[in-house]
Amino acid sequence: DQQVKQNSPSLSVQEGRISILNCDYTNSMFDYFLWYKKYPAEGPTFLISISSIKDKNEDGRFTVFLNKSAKHLSLHIVPSQPGDSAVYFCAASVGTSYGKLTFGQGTILTVHP
Amino acid sequence: ETGVTQSPTHLIKTRGQQVTLRCSSQSGHNTVSWYQQALGQGPQFIFQYYREEENGRGNFPPRFSGLQFPNYSSELNVNALELDDSALYLCASSFGQGLGETQYFGPGTRLLVL
């Protein structure tokens, strides 16, 4: 039972363009969502998060959008840089279960110079 | 300030054996969560320890067990290893029960079960 899904295994983007990574979830109890970035041989690194009371959160080049009715979130990276090439995971948690995250399968982002 | 460290980095075991993986949490953190990441999948929550007590468990059998020590370092023990236990095991530390963004992950231990 995959409660958090990232349906695109990979995404290739040109440097300077926008990268859009998508994530869908099925559990309506999820109320906190996060994006992590992972480089090879390293642990995931927190990128940005959003609470279910918001529909958008920005941090520099990174913006996360949440559509609760569609149970969908997306991460926009503008402009994309070669250093952004990594595996991106979306994750979700329920209320007081902070720290007990349910992850998607990940999307490999490649940004070409 | 040291980050989260895990040992060993790689490990090969045979089916039926037992394994212990170790995690040193970041300085000042009192919560450790363990995750299993199978190849091509996202991390799956195994369990969390807060102040030496188990504080939530994912959908893993009892042969997955853990400990947290007074210095808040932690161990993950897996008994009766199965081939499907081959995975990257990640630990993450945080202060308190932690919002997601305050979790800091270690580099992981890659376990291969033959």
Coordinates of C-alpha atoms in Angstrom, one line a residue:
Chain A
D1 CA 0.0 0.0 0.0
Q2 CA 2.0 3.0 -1.4
Q3 CA 0.5 6.0 0.5
V4 CA 2.9 8.4 -1.1
K5 CA 3.7 8.1 -4.8
Q6 CA 6.1 9.8 -7.1
N7 CA 5.1 8.5 -10.5
S8 CA 8.0 9.9 -12.5
P9 CA 11.2 7.9 -11.8
S10 CA 13.3 10.5 -13.6
L11 CA 13.3 14.0 -15.0
S12 CA 15.8 15.7 -17.3
V13 CA 16.0 19.5 -17.5
Q14 CA 18.2 22.1 -19.1
E15 CA 20.2 24.5 -16.8
G16 CA 18.2 27.7 -16.1
R17 CA 14.8 26.1 -16.8
I18 CA 12.2 25.1 -14.3
S19 CA 12.1 21.7 -12.8
I20 CA 8.8 20.4 -11.6
L21 CA 8.7 17.3 -9.4
N22 CA 5.3 15.8 -8.5
C23 CA 4.0 13.7 -5.6
D24 CA 0.6 12.2 -4.9
Y25 CA -0.7 10.8 -1.6
T26 CA -3.7 8.8 -0.6
N27 CA -3.9 9.1 3.2
S28 CA -6.1 12.1 4.0
M29 CA -4.7 12.2 7.5
F30 CA -1.4 13.5 6.3
D31 CA -1.0 17.1 7.3
Y32 CA 2.7 17.8 6.9
F33 CA 4.7 17.4 3.8
L34 CA 8.4 17.6 3.1
W35 CA 10.9 17.3 0.2
Y36 CA 14.3 15.8 0.7
K37 CA 17.3 15.7 -1.7
K38 CA 19.7 12.8 -1.7
Y39 CA 23.1 12.6 -3.3
P40 CA 24.9 9.3 -3.8
A41 CA 26.6 7.9 -0.6
E42 CA 24.9 10.6 1.5
G43 CA 21.8 10.6 3.6
P44 CA 18.7 12.6 2.6
T45 CA 18.9 16.3 3.2
F46 CA 15.8 18.3 4.1
L47 CA 14.9 20.9 1.4
I48 CA 11.5 22.4 2.1
S49 CA 8.2 21.6 3.9
I50 CA 4.6 22.7 3.9
S51 CA 1.8 22.3 6.4
S52 CA -1.7 21.4 5.2
I53 CA -3.0 24.8 6.3
K54 CA -1.0 26.4 3.5
D55 CA -1.0 25.9 -0.2
K56 CA 2.4 27.3 -1.0
N57 CA 5.8 27.7 0.6
E58 CA 8.8 29.3 -0.9
D59 CA 12.5 29.2 0.0
G60 CA 14.8 30.8 -2.5
R61 CA 14.7 28.9 -5.8
F62 CA 12.5 26.2 -4.3
T63 CA 8.7 26.4 -4.0
V64 CA 6.3 23.7 -2.8
F65 CA 2.7 23.7 -3.8
L66 CA 0.0 21.7 -2.1
N67 CA -3.4 20.8 -3.5
K68 CA -5.3 19.1 -0.7
S69 CA -8.4 18.4 -2.7
A70 CA -6.3 16.5 -5.4
K71 CA -4.0 15.1 -2.7
H72 CA -1.1 16.4 -4.8
L73 CA 2.0 18.3 -4.1
S74 CA 4.8 19.6 -6.4
L75 CA 8.2 21.0 -6.0
H76 CA 9.3 23.8 -8.4
I77 CA 13.0 24.6 -8.8
V78 CA 13.7 27.8 -10.6
P79 CA 16.2 28.3 -12.1
S80 CA 17.6 24.7 -12.2
Q81 CA 21.3 24.3 -11.7
P82 CA 23.6 21.3 -12.4
G83 CA 24.2 21.0 -8.7
D84 CA 20.5 20.3 -8.2
S85 CA 21.0 16.9 -9.9
A86 CA 20.1 14.4 -7.2
V87 CA 17.3 12.1 -6.1
Y88 CA 14.3 14.0 -4.7
F89 CA 11.9 12.3 -2.2
C90 CA 8.6 13.7 -1.0
A91 CA 7.5 12.6 2.4
A92 CA 4.5 13.0 4.6
S93 CA 3.6 12.7 8.3
V94 CA 0.4 12.7 10.4
G95 CA -0.2 15.2 13.2
T96 CA 1.8 14.3 16.2
S97 CA 3.7 11.6 14.4
Y98 CA 6.3 14.1 13.3
G99 CA 9.5 12.4 12.6
K100 CA 7.7 9.2 11.4
L101 CA 7.8 9.9 7.8
T102 CA 6.2 8.1 4.8
F103 CA 8.3 8.6 1.7
G104 CA 7.6 8.3 -2.0
Q105 CA 9.9 6.3 -4.3
G106 CA 11.9 9.2 -5.4
T107 CA 12.6 11.0 -8.7
I108 CA 16.0 11.3 -10.2
L109 CA 16.5 14.9 -11.4
T110 CA 19.3 15.5 -14.0
V111 CA 20.1 19.1 -14.8
H112 CA 22.2 19.5 -18.0
P113 CA 24.6 22.4 -18.4
Chain B
E1 CA 29.3 19.9 16.1
T2 CA 29.4 16.4 14.6
G3 CA 26.7 15.1 12.3
V4 CA 24.9 11.8 12.3
T5 CA 27.3 8.9 11.8
Q6 CA 26.5 5.2 11.1
S7 CA 28.6 2.1 11.3
P8 CA 29.6 0.0 9.5
T9 CA 29.2 1.6 6.0
H10 CA 28.8 -1.8 4.3
L11 CA 28.0 -5.3 5.5
I12 CA 27.6 -8.7 4.0
K13 CA 25.7 -11.4 5.9
T14 CA 24.1 -14.7 5.1
R15 CA 20.5 -15.7 5.4
G16 CA 19.6 -16.6 9.0
Q17 CA 22.3 -14.6 10.6
Q18 CA 21.9 -11.7 13.0
V19 CA 23.2 -8.1 12.4
T20 CA 23.6 -5.0 14.5
L21 CA 23.8 -1.6 13.0
R22 CA 24.9 1.5 14.9
C23 CA 24.0 5.2 14.8
S24 CA 25.5 8.1 16.7
S25 CA 23.1 11.0 16.8
Q26 CA 23.9 14.6 16.2
S27 CA 25.1 16.4 19.4
G28 CA 22.1 17.6 21.4
H29 CA 19.6 15.3 19.7
N30 CA 17.6 12.9 21.8
T31 CA 15.5 11.2 19.2
V32 CA 16.6 8.6 16.6
S33 CA 14.5 7.2 13.8
W34 CA 15.5 4.2 11.6
Y35 CA 14.5 3.7 8.0
Q36 CA 15.0 0.9 5.5
Q37 CA 15.5 1.9 1.9
A38 CA 15.3 -0.9 -0.6
L39 CA 16.8 -0.5 -4.1
G40 CA 14.7 1.9 -6.2
Q41 CA 12.4 2.7 -3.3
G42 CA 12.0 5.5 -0.8
P43 CA 13.0 5.1 2.9
Q44 CA 10.4 3.1 5.0
F45 CA 10.0 4.0 8.6
I46 CA 11.1 1.1 11.0
F47 CA 10.8 2.7 14.4
Q48 CA 11.7 5.7 16.5
Y49 CA 13.4 6.0 19.9
Y50 CA 12.8 9.0 22.1
R51 CA 14.8 9.3 25.4
E52 CA 15.6 5.5 25.3
E53 CA 12.0 4.4 24.8
E54 CA 10.4 3.1 21.6
N55 CA 8.1 5.8 20.3
G56 CA 6.3 4.4 17.3
R57 CA 6.9 1.5 14.9
G58 CA 6.3 1.0 11.3
N59 CA 5.1 -2.2 9.5
F60 CA 8.2 -4.3 10.4
P61 CA 8.2 -7.7 12.1
P62 CA 9.5 -8.2 15.7
R63 CA 12.8 -9.6 14.4
F64 CA 13.6 -5.9 13.8
S65 CA 14.5 -4.4 17.2
G66 CA 16.4 -1.5 18.6
L67 CA 18.0 0.2 21.5
Q68 CA 18.8 3.7 22.5
F69 CA 21.5 4.4 25.0
P70 CA 21.8 7.2 27.6
N71 CA 24.0 9.1 25.2
Y72 CA 21.2 8.8 22.7
S73 CA 23.2 6.7 20.3
S74 CA 21.2 3.8 18.9
E75 CA 21.4 0.3 17.6
L76 CA 19.2 -1.5 15.1
N77 CA 19.2 -5.3 15.4
V78 CA 17.8 -7.7 12.8
N79 CA 17.5 -11.4 13.6
A80 CA 17.0 -14.3 11.2
L81 CA 18.1 -12.3 8.2
E82 CA 16.2 -12.8 5.0
L83 CA 17.2 -12.0 1.5
D84 CA 14.7 -9.1 1.3
D85 CA 16.5 -7.4 4.2
S86 CA 19.1 -6.3 1.8
A87 CA 18.8 -2.6 1.8
L88 CA 20.3 0.7 2.8
Y89 CA 19.5 1.4 6.5
L90 CA 19.3 5.0 7.4
C91 CA 19.1 6.6 10.8
A92 CA 18.0 10.1 11.5
S93 CA 18.3 12.2 14.7
S94 CA 16.4 15.1 15.9
F95 CA 15.7 17.1 19.1
G96 CA 12.4 16.0 20.7
Q97 CA 10.0 14.1 18.5
G98 CA 11.0 16.5 15.7
L99 CA 9.3 18.1 12.8
G100 CA 10.5 16.6 9.7
E101 CA 12.9 19.3 8.8
T102 CA 14.8 19.0 12.0
Q103 CA 15.7 15.4 11.2
Y104 CA 19.3 14.9 10.2
F105 CA 20.1 11.7 8.3
G106 CA 23.3 9.7 8.4
P107 CA 24.9 8.3 5.3
G108 CA 23.4 4.9 5.9
T109 CA 24.7 1.3 6.2
R110 CA 24.3 -0.9 3.1
L111 CA 23.4 -4.4 4.1
L112 CA 23.6 -7.3 1.6
V113 CA 22.1 -10.6 2.6
L114 CA 23.2 -13.7 0.6

